[in-house]
Coordinates of C-alpha atoms in Angstrom, one line a residue:
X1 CA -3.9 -25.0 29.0
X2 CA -2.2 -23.1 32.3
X3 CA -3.2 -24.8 35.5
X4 CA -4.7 -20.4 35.9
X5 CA -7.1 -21.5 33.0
X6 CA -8.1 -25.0 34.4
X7 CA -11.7 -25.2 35.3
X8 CA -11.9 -26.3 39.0
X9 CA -15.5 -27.4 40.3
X10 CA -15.9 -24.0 42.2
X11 CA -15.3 -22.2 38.7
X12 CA -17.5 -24.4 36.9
X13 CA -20.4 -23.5 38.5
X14 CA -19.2 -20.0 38.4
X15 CA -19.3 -20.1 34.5
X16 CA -22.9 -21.4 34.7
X17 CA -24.1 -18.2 36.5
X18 CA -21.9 -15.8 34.8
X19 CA -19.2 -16.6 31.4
X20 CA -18.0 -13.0 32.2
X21 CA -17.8 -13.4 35.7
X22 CA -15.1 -16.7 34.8
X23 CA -13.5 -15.2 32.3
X24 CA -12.7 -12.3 34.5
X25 CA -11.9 -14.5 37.8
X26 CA -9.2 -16.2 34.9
X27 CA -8.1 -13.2 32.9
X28 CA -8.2 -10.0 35.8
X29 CA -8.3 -11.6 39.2
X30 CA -7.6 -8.3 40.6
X31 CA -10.9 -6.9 39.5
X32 CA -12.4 -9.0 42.0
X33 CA -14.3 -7.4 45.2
X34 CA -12.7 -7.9 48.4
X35 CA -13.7 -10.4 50.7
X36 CA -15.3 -9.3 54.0
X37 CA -14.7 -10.5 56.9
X38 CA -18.4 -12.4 56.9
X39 CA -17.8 -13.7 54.0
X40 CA -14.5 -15.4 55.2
X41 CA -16.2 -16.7 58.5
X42 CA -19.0 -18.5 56.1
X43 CA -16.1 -20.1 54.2
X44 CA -14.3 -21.1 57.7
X45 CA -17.8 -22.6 58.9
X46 CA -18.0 -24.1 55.2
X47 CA -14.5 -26.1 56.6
X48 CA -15.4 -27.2 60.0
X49 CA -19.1 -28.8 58.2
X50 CA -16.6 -30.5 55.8
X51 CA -14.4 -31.6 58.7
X52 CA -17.2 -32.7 60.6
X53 CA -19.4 -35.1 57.9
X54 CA -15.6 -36.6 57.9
X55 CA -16.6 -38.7 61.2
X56 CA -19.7 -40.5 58.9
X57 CA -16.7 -42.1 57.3
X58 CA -14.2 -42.4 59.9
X59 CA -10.7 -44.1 59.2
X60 CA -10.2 -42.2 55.6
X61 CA -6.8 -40.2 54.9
X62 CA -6.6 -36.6 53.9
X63 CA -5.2 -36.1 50.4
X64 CA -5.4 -32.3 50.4
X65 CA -2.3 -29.7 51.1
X66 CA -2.3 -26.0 51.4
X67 CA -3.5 -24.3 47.7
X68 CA -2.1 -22.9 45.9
X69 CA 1.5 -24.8 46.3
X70 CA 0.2 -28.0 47.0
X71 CA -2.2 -28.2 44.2
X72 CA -0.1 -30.6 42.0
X73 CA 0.9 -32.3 45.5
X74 CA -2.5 -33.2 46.5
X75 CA -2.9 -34.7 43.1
X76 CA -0.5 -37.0 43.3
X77 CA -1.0 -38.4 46.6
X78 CA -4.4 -38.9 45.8
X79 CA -3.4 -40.7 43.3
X80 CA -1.0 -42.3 45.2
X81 CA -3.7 -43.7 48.2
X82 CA -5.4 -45.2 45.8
X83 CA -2.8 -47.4 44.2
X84 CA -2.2 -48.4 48.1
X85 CA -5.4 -49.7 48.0
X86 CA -7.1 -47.0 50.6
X87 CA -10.9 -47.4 50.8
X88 CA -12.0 -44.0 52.4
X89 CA -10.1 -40.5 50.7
X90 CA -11.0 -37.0 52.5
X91 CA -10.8 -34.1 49.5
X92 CA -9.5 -36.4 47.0
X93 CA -7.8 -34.5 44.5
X94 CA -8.3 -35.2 40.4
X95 CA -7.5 -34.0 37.0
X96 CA -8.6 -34.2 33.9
X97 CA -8.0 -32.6 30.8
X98 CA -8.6 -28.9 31.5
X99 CA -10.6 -29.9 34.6
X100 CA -10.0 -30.6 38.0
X101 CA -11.5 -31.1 41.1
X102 CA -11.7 -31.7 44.7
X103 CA -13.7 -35.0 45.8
X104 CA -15.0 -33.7 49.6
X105 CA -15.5 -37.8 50.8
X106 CA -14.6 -40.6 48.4
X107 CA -15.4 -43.8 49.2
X108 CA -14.7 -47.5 48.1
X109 CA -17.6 -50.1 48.6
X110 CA -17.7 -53.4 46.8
X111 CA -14.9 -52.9 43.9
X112 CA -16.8 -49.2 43.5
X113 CA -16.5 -45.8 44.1
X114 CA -18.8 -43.4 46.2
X115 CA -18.9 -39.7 46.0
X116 CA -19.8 -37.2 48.9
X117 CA -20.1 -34.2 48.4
X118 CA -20.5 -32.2 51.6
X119 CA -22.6 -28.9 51.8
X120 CA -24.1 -26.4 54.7
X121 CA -27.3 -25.8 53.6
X122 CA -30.7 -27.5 54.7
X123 CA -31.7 -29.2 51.8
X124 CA -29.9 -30.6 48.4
X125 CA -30.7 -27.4 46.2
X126 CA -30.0 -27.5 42.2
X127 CA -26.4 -26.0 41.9
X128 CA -25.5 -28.7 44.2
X129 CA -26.5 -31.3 42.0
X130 CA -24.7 -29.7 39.0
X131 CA -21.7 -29.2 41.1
X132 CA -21.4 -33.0 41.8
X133 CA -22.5 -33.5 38.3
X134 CA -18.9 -31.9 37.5
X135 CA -17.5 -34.5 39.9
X136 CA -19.0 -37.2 38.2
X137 CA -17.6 -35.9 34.9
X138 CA -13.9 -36.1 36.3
X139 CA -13.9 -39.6 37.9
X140 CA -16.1 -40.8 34.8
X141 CA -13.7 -39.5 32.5
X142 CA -10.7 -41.0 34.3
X143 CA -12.2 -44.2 34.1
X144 CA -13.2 -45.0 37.5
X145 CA -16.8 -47.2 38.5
X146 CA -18.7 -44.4 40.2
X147 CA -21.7 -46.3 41.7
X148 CA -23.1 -43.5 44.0
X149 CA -23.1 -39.4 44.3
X150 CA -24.4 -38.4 47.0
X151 CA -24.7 -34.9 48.7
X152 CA -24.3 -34.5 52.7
X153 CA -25.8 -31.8 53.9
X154 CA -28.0 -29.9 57.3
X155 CA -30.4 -31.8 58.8
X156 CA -31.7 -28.6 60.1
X157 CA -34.4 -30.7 62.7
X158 CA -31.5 -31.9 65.0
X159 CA -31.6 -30.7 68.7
X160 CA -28.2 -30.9 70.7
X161 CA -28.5 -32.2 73.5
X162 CA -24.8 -33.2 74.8
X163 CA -22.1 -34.0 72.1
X164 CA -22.7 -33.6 68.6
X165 CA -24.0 -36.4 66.8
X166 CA -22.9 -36.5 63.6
X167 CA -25.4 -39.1 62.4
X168 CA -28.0 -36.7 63.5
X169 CA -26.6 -33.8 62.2
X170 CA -26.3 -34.6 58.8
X171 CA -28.7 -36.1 56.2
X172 CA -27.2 -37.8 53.0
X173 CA -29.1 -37.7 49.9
X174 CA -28.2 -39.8 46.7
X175 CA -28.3 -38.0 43.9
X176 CA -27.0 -40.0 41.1
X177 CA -29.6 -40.1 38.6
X178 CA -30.0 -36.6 38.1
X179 CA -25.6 -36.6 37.8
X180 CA -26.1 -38.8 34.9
X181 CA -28.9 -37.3 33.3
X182 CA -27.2 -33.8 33.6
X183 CA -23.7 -35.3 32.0
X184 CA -24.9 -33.6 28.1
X185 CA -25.0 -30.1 30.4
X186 CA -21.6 -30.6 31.8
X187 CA -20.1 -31.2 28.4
X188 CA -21.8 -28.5 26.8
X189 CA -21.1 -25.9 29.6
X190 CA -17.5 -26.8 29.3
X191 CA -17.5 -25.8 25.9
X192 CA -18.7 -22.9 26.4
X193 CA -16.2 -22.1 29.2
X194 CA -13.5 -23.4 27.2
X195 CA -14.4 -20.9 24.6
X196 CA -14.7 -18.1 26.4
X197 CA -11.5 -18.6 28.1
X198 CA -9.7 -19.1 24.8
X199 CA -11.1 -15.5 23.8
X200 CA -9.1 -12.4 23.5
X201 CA -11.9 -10.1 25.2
X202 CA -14.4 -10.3 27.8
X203 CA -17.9 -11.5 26.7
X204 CA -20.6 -9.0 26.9
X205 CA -22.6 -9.6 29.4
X206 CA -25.0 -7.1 31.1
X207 CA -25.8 -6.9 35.0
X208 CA -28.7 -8.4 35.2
X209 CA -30.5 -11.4 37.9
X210 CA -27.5 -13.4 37.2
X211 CA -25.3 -11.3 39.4
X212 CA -26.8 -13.1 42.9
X213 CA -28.3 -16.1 41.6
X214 CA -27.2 -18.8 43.3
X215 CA -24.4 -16.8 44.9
X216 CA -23.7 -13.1 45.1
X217 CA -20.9 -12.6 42.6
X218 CA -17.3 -11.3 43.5
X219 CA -17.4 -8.8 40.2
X220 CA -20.4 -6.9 41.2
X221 CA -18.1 -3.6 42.2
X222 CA -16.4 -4.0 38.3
X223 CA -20.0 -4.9 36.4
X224 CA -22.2 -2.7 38.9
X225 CA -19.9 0.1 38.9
X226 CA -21.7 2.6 36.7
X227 CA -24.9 2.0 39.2
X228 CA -25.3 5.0 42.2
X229 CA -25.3 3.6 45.8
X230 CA -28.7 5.0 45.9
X231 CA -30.6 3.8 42.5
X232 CA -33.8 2.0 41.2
X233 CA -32.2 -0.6 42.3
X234 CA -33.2 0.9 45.9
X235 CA -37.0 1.5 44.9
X236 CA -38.8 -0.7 47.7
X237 CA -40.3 -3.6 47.7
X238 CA -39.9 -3.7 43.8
X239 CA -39.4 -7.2 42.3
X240 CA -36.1 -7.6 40.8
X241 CA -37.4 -8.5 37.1
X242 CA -39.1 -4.9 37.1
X243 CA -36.1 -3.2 38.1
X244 CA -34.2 -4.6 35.6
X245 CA -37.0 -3.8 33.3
X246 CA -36.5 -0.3 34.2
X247 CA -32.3 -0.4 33.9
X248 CA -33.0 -2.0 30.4
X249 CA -35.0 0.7 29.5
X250 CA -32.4 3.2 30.3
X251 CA -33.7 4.2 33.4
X252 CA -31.3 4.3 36.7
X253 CA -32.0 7.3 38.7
X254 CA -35.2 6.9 40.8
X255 CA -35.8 10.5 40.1
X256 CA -36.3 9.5 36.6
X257 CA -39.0 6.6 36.7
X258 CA -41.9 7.9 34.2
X259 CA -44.6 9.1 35.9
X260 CA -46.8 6.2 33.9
X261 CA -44.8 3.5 35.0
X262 CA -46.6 1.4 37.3
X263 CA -46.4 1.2 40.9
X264 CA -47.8 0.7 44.3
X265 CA -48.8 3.7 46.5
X266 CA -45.5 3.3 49.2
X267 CA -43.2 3.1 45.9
X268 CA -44.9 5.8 44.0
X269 CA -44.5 8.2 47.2
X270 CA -40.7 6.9 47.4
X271 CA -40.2 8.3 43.9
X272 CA -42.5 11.3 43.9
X273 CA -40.4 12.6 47.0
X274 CA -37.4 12.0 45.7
X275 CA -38.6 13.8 42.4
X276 CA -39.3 16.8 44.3
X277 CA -37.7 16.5 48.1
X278 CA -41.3 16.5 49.8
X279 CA -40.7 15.6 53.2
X280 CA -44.2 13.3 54.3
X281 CA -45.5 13.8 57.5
X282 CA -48.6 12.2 59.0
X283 CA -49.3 14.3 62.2
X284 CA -52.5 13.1 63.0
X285 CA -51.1 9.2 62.2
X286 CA -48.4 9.9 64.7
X287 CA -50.2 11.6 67.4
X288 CA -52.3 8.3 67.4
X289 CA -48.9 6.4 67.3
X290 CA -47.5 8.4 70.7
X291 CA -50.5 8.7 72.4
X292 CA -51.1 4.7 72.6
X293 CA -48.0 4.0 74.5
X294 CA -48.2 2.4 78.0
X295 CA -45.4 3.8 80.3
X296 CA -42.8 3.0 81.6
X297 CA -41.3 2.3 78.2
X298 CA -38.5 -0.5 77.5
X299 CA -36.7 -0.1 74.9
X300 CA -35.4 -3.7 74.0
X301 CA -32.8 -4.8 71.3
X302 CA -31.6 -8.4 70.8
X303 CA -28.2 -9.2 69.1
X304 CA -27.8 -12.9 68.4
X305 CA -25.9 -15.7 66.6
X306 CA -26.6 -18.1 64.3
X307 CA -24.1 -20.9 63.9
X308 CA -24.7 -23.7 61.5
X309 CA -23.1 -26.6 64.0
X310 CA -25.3 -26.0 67.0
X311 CA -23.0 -24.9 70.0
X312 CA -25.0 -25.2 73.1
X313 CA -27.7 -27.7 74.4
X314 CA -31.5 -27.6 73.1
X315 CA -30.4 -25.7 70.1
X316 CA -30.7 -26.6 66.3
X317 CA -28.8 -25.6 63.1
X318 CA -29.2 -22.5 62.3
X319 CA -31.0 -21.2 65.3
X320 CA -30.7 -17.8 66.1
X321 CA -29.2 -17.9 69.8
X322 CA -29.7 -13.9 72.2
X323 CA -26.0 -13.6 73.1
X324 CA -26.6 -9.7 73.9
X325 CA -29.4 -7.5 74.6
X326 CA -29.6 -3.5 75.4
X327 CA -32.5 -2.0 77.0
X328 CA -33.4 1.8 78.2
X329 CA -35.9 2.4 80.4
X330 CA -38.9 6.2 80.7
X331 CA -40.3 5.5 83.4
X332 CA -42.7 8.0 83.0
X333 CA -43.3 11.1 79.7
X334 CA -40.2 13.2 80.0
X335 CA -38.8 10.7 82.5
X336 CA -34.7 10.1 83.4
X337 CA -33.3 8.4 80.8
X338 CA -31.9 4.6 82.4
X339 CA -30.1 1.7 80.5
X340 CA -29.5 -1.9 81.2
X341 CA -27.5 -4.6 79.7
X342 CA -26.6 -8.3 79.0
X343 CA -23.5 -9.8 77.3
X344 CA -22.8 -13.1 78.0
X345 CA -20.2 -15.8 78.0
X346 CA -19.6 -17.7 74.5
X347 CA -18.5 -20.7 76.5
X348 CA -22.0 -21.0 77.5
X349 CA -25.1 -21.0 76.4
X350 CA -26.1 -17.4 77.5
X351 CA -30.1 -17.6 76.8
X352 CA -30.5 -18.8 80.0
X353 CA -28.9 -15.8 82.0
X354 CA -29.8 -13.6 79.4
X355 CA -33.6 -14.3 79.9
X356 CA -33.3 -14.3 83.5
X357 CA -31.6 -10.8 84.3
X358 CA -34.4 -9.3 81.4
X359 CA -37.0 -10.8 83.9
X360 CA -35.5 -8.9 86.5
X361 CA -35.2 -5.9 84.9
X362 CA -38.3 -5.4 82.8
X363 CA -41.3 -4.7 85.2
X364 CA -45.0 -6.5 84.3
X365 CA -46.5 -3.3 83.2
X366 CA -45.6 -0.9 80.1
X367 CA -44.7 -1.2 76.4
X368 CA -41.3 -2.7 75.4
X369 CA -40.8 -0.7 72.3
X370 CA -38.5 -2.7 69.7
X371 CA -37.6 -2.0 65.7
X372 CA -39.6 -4.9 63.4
X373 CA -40.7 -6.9 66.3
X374 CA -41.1 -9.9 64.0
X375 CA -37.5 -10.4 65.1
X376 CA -37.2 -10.2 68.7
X377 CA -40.8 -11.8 69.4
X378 CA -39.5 -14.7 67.7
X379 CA -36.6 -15.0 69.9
X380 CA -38.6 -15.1 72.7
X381 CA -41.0 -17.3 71.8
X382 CA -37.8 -19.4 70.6
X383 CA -36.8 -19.6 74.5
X384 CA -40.0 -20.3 75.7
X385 CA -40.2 -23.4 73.5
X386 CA -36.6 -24.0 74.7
X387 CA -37.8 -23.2 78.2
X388 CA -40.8 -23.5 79.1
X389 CA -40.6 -22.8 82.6
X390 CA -40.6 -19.0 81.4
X391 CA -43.7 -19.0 79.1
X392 CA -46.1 -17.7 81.0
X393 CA -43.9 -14.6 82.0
X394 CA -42.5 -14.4 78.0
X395 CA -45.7 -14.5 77.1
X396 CA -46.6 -11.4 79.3
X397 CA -43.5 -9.3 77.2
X398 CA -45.0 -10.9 74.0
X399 CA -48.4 -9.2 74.6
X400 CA -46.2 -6.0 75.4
X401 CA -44.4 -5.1 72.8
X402 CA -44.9 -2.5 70.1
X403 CA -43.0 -1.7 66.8
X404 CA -41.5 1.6 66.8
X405 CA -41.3 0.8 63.0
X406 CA -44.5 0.4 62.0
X407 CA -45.2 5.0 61.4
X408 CA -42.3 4.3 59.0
X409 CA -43.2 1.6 57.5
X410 CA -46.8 2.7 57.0
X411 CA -45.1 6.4 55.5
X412 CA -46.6 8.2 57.9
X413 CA -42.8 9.8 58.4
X414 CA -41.0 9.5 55.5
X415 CA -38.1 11.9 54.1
X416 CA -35.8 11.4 50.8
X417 CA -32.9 10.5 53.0
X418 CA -34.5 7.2 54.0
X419 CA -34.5 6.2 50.4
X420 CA -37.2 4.0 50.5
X421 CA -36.4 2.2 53.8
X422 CA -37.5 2.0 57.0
X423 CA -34.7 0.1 57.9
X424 CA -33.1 1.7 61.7
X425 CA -29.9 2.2 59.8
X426 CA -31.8 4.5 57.3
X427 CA -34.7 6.2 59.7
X428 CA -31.8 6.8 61.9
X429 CA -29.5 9.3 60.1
X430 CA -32.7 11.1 58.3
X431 CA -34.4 12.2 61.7
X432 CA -31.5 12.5 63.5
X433 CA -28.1 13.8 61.5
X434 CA -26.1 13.8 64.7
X435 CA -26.4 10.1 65.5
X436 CA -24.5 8.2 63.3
X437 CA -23.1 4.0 63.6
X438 CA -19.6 5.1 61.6
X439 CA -17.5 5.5 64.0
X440 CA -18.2 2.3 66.0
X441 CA -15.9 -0.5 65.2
X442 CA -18.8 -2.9 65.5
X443 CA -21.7 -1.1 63.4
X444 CA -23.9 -3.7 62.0
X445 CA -25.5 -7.1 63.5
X446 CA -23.1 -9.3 61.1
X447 CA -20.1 -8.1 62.5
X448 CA -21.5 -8.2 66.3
X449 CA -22.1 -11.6 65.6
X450 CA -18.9 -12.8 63.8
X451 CA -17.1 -11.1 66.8
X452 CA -19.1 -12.4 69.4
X453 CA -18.4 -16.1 67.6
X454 CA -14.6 -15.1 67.8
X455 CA -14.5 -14.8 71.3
X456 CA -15.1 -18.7 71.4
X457 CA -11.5 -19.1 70.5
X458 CA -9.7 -15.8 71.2
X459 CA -7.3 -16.5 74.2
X460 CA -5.7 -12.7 74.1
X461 CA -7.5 -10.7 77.2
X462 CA -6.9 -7.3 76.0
X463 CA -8.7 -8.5 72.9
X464 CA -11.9 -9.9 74.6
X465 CA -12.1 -7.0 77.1
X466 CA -12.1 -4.4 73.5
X467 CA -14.4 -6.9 71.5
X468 CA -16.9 -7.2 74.9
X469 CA -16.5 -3.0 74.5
X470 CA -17.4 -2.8 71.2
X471 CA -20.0 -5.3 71.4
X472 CA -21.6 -3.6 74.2
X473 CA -21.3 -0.1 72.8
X474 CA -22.9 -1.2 69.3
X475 CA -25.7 -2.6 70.9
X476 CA -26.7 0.3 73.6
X477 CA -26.6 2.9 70.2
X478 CA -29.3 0.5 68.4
X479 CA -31.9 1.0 71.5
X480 CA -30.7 4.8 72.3
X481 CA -31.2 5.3 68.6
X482 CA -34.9 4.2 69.3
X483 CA -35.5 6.6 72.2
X484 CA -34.3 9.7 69.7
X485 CA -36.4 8.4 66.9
X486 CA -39.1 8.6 69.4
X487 CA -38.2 12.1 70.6
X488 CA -38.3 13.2 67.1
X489 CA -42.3 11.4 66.6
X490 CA -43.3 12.8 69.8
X491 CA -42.4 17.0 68.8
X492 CA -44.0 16.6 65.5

């Protein structure tokens, strides 16, 4: 078989989600979606975990060269470091049969081998397990004493607090009874792989839960490419098994949902409007929405980051960390229109100046009106824990703050265009046509926050002084957006 047809670990476990997804990742690679620029920065924060769990077993020797062209290279030097007898192997590279793979940490410890396999998530989660399984298989098969799997992954409870510590960082779970006891499921997935790679046609395969479970799948614009951008698949708040209940019974367009199928009251009003364009309009809901509001009214939107190897001090994996805020400020009904704002420095931690200058500029009476509140209250209650010289006045915003979605999300507005969400990005362009995020080159938090990250490493001026722009720009639009939206409650 053609190295193209070899079953790598990463395809493995691709075949176990999906036979039609491998067979068209081996057969019509260019079929495959794209991939965005968040999903690159995920696979470079992947590479800088795996670099990282290195220093748990310091002294080892990378075996790995650039892929494809060294593929056959890294082989054989693995093979050569261990014919000289080396003890500790970073991405140990192994073949056998029609299967290869890439060992992330191997490891020699009394006359036997150890396996580590090195993730990013929080916990050891099932398609891990089968993924080192695979490993297992490889080394097994070549005849080499595997005493040990083990998979290193997040300890998600470590606070920073100076330089990293590895030790701390990581958690290493052995898993090698479950790799044995899934050895039968190797061998038998492989057979099936094999098969299907060895056949002249794609196997037929409908979209189904498959597509994103465990990952997302690079095929889903080939496979999902008879479904509308706007389909049942959009109906909200529907669990996935009945949508697919509804696909499988030849339903797609949400206009076309039986009038008998069963649903709750927000998703039967999603598809009755769409059925017959009824725009929904509590006025009497709304009036009671307005007329609660405390001026002067602060308009407050967080943007933040999230990085899995905690950057600054009294921070944890994972945590999400305000880098930028935007904020407009009524002073009083029919009030000039003023706007504030905070971008800090990626070399350092910007909560701390962030929180600081929003003390300064939010005043101790009046609503601070955000969109799903859940998020940015939980920042700040984040940075009073952090903090906790400012709780007493984060607690005072806490106490302040309203949800400027809650009319949508209770349908007391609600308009076909919003297709079933009440999502900013969707409530935005439905109320008001003239505001749009399209012509930003930031438009969505993702890409704020992957650029924000960048910064960290960008040395090119002009560069930082048009990403700070953008940044900046993106985020004032997101709390603007939320004074029109309430210009548009307040006439009706």
């Amino acid at each position: 078989m053609s190295n193209k047809l070899k079953i790598s670990k990463s395809s493995f476990i691709r075949g176990k989600q999906c036979l039609k997804s491998l067979y068209l990742l081996k057969k019509h690679p260019e079929l495959r979606d794209q991939i965005t620029e968040a999903q690159q920065a995920i696979f470079s924060q992947g590479h800088r975990v795996g670099e990282l769990a290195q220093q748990l077993f310091p002294g080892g020797i990378l075996a790995a060269f650039d892929l494809p062209e060294g593929f056959m290279k890294s082989m054989n030097y693995t093979q050569q470091l261990l014919k000289d007898g080396k003890d500790v192997i970073y991405e140990a590279g192994f073949i056998y049969q029609n299967t290869h793979c890439f060992v992330d940490i191997l490891m020699k410890e009394n006359g036997s081998w150890k396996i580590c396999e090195v993730k990013s998530s929080t916990e050891v989660k099932e398609v891990n397990v089968l993924d080192a399984a695979f490993q297992y298989y490889i080394l097994n098969g070549l005849g080499m004493q595997v005493s040990d799997v083990s998979i290193i992954h997040i300890n998600n409870q470590y606070e920073r607090l100076g330089e990293i510590e590895v030790e701390q960082l990581f958690k290493i779970e052995s898993v090698f009874d479950q790799v044995k006891e899934l050895q039968p499921v190797v061998i038998n997935l492989l057979k099936q792989e094999n098969e299907v790679l060895q056949s002249p046609e794609a196997p037929a395969i409908e979209i189904g839960r498959h597509c994103s479970d465990p990952y997302e799948c690079d095929f889903m614009g080939h496979c999902w490419k008879h479904i509308p951008d706007y389909s049942i698949f959009n109906i909200s708040r529907l669990r996935s098994d009945k949508k697919f209940e509804l696909y499988e019974n030849g339903i797609i367009e949400v206009a076309d949902v039986p009038d008998s199928w069963p649903l709750n009251p927000n998703q039967l009003l999603q598809v009755n409007s769409d059925k017959t364009g009824e725009v929904i309009i509590d006025k009497d809901g709304i009036k009671d929405f307005v007329a609660s509001l405390n001026y002067p009214l602060y308009f407050l939107d967080f943007e933040t980051i999230n990085p899995t190897i905690p950057l600054y001090d009294y921070s944890r994996p994972y945590q999400q960390i305000v880098f930028q805020y935007s904020l407009h400020i009524i002073d009083e009904p029919n009030g000039a229109l003023m706007h504030k704002e905070f971008l800090g420095n990626p070399h350092t931690d910007p909560r701390l100046p962030m929180i600081e200058q929003l003390i300064n500029e939010i005043g101790p009476k009046g609503d601070i009106v955000v969109y799903n509140k859940g998020f940015e209250m939980a920042r700040l209650n984040e940075i009073a824990t952090n903090f906790p010289k400012y709780q007493p006045i984060i607690q005072n915003m806490l106490d302040r703050i309203i949800d400027l979605m809650t009319p949508f999300q209770q349908k007391l507005y609600y308009t076909p265009e919003m297709r079933g969400s009440y999502s900013i990005k969707k409530v935005l362009p439905a109320l008001c046509p003239g505001f749009s995020y399209a012509n930003l080159t930031i438009n969505n938090g993702g890409d704020a926050s992957q650029a924000f990250i960048q910064l960290i490493e960008e040395k090119d001026q002009f560069t930082i002084d048009e990403t700070r722009k953008n940044l900046l720009e993106y985020c004032k639009l997101d709390t603007l957006a939320m004074v029109e939206i309430l210009d548009v409650l307040k006439k009706v």
